[in-house]
């Protein structure tokens, strides 16, 4: 006799019936995001040949052995790069507006047999022969962070959120840093604004935050939260969480990308962060970590171990990447980065169009590149793991979605944005000069022509906006 459950059973219910797969077998290369570099990869570097795992994972060893000047880097590279490359780096340092700081971990991840092409080398080590002339529209603080700062180191641009620059040092110095006006030590090229981690300066920033009831959300950055002492993480976290108006705090750090071992061996720092996150949770407030991975090679088995510890402690991590030429400006690389971050429980939050930073034209891409890559990334994974591609509008307009320009003249490379909730006026982004046609490059050399190209682009933006306002029912 048949039981009730088998009555009316069809082939579709039979667990042993063959399954028709519809999709062809998966190409194994599409699962590469799960293959993380493991083993003693650092021993490829002569200077670290005898360094064992326990030593390499010790964050104090990493900090102590971090390379902080050109001479030391050149010494570490001796014998592993050709003399011509060595010369090129020496000359690159001489011309760079940013200080140098490279951890042994980072140095070990660079393929020194192919240093010109390596995506990590491009981000942290300048080579003179690859530098390109700056666009005439570049300035040192293109985002006008200082102009929008009511007290030193606190930028209040958006209505309900502010950016607190707690200190001016980082565990690494990136060539492309948008805050090269302050971050790092003075270089041949730039004398920096000082934003030391002094608690007196912080008190003024805290007072301002307390006096602005509309502020709910504070980004603690720098510099870099990794450099804060455990005590300082608690002090900043507790002070902000104790304010009734504050609902959200993000600690921003590039640390997990350049020195993940701190998450494994610096229990004091991790405990301090965890305590702030837990206090926030008890107060029904959100405290999260924002980090900055740009390339899938930055995520190794060591990184995953560190990120797993954050996940176990309930610390949510989001990523903000910067789109960079020769680093992550291909569809395959960006897809791999996004998938690998998701695999490690990091939410890809933003991909930034490269800011108009001086001395790094070789790293900037056109706006079109961001638009094209965004289209290819959206749809590959969960929507909450799909980053928004934004352009931080030069002049303080804030972040705008790259597709949302009012006008984009691909010939002159000018894109025009508006930011109605942030600031009136037009905000212009400029594609790198070397990507433009020779006759347009010639026009950019002439000041009258520059003014004309800018006036034409803004006039066209105005016309486009009038046309869409006529068609729109939004008021
Ligand atoms: C990016 C930024 C923020 C935070 O903006 P989100 O879009 O919420 O991530 C706040 N203040 C300033 C000045 C910023 O540049
Ligand atoms: S870690 Fe961030 S703040 Fe520090 S140098 Fe790099 S981009 Fe700039």
Short mmCIF file of N, CA and C and ligand atoms in Angstrom, two decimals, residues 98-99 123-124 165 167-180 183-184 221-224 252-255 258 292 294 322, ligand 2:
data_model
loop_
_atom_site.label_atom_id
_atom_site.label_comp_id
_atom_site.label_asym_id
_atom_site.label_seq_id
_atom_site.Cartn_x
_atom_site.Cartn_y
_atom_site.Cartn_z
N UNK A 98 54.33 62.40 -2.18
CA UNK A 98 53.89 61.59 -1.04
C UNK A 98 55.09 60.90 -0.40
N UNK A 99 55.05 60.75 0.94
CA UNK A 99 56.11 60.00 1.60
C UNK A 99 55.97 58.52 1.29
N UNK A 123 50.76 51.19 -7.04
CA UNK A 123 50.07 52.00 -6.04
C UNK A 123 51.01 52.64 -5.03
N UNK A 124 52.14 51.98 -4.74
CA UNK A 124 52.93 52.42 -3.60
C UNK A 124 54.35 52.87 -3.93
N UNK A 165 39.24 63.72 10.93
CA UNK A 165 40.61 63.27 10.64
C UNK A 165 41.37 63.25 11.96
N UNK A 167 44.09 61.74 12.94
CA UNK A 167 45.56 61.79 12.94
C UNK A 167 46.05 61.82 11.50
N UNK A 168 47.36 62.02 11.33
CA UNK A 168 47.83 62.19 9.95
C UNK A 168 48.85 61.13 9.55
N UNK A 169 48.84 59.98 10.21
CA UNK A 169 49.75 58.91 9.78
C UNK A 169 48.95 57.68 9.37
N UNK A 170 49.60 56.83 8.59
CA UNK A 170 48.96 55.62 8.06
C UNK A 170 49.96 54.47 8.16
N UNK A 171 49.47 53.23 8.10
CA UNK A 171 50.39 52.09 8.11
C UNK A 171 51.10 51.93 6.77
N UNK A 172 50.67 52.72 5.77
CA UNK A 172 51.26 52.67 4.45
C UNK A 172 51.06 54.08 3.89
N UNK A 173 51.89 54.50 2.96
CA UNK A 173 51.56 55.74 2.26
C UNK A 173 51.31 55.42 0.81
N UNK A 174 50.12 55.82 0.34
CA UNK A 174 49.72 55.52 -1.03
C UNK A 174 50.12 56.69 -1.91
N UNK A 175 50.66 56.39 -3.05
CA UNK A 175 51.08 57.45 -3.98
C UNK A 175 49.92 58.37 -4.31
N UNK A 176 48.71 57.76 -4.34
CA UNK A 176 47.55 58.46 -4.91
C UNK A 176 46.72 59.14 -3.85
N UNK A 177 47.26 59.28 -2.63
CA UNK A 177 46.41 59.74 -1.52
C UNK A 177 45.80 61.10 -1.81
N UNK A 178 44.49 61.18 -1.62
CA UNK A 178 43.75 62.41 -1.86
C UNK A 178 44.04 63.41 -0.75
N UNK A 179 44.55 62.89 0.38
CA UNK A 179 44.88 63.78 1.50
C UNK A 179 46.36 64.04 1.58
N UNK A 180 47.05 64.00 0.44
CA UNK A 180 48.49 64.25 0.51
C UNK A 180 48.77 65.68 1.00
N UNK A 183 48.56 64.10 4.96
CA UNK A 183 49.04 62.78 5.37
C UNK A 183 50.52 62.59 5.02
N UNK A 184 51.26 61.99 5.97
CA UNK A 184 52.68 61.70 5.73
C UNK A 184 53.56 62.86 6.17
N UNK A 221 38.70 58.95 10.39
CA UNK A 221 39.69 58.60 9.38
C UNK A 221 40.99 59.30 9.69
N UNK A 222 41.72 59.67 8.68
CA UNK A 222 43.02 60.31 8.94
C UNK A 222 43.67 60.68 7.63
N UNK A 223 44.80 60.23 7.53
CA UNK A 223 45.44 59.20 8.32
C UNK A 223 44.56 57.95 8.42
N UNK A 224 44.80 57.19 9.44
CA UNK A 224 44.27 55.85 9.43
C UNK A 224 44.03 55.35 10.85
N UNK A 252 37.73 54.17 9.69
CA UNK A 252 38.28 53.93 8.36
C UNK A 252 39.75 53.55 8.47
N UNK A 253 40.12 52.47 7.81
CA UNK A 253 41.53 52.06 7.82
C UNK A 253 41.88 51.25 6.58
N UNK A 254 43.06 51.54 6.06
CA UNK A 254 43.57 50.71 4.98
C UNK A 254 44.32 49.51 5.53
N UNK A 255 44.46 49.47 6.85
CA UNK A 255 45.26 48.45 7.52
C UNK A 255 45.04 47.02 7.04
N UNK A 258 47.03 46.20 4.02
CA UNK A 258 48.49 46.31 3.97
C UNK A 258 49.19 45.66 5.16
N UNK A 292 39.96 49.47 2.64
CA UNK A 292 40.36 50.01 1.33
C UNK A 292 41.24 49.01 0.60
N UNK A 294 42.20 47.53 -3.06
CA UNK A 294 42.08 47.95 -4.46
C UNK A 294 42.28 46.82 -5.45
N UNK A 322 39.54 52.42 -4.99
CA UNK A 322 39.76 53.52 -5.93
C UNK A 322 40.07 52.89 -7.30
S1 LIG B 2 46.00 54.81 3.75
FE1 LIG B 2 44.45 56.27 3.03
S2 LIG B 2 44.92 58.22 4.05
FE2 LIG B 2 46.73 56.87 4.23
S3 LIG B 2 48.02 57.38 2.47
FE3 LIG B 2 46.73 55.67 1.82
S4 LIG B 2 44.94 56.66 0.85
FE4 LIG B 2 45.99 58.23 2.08
#
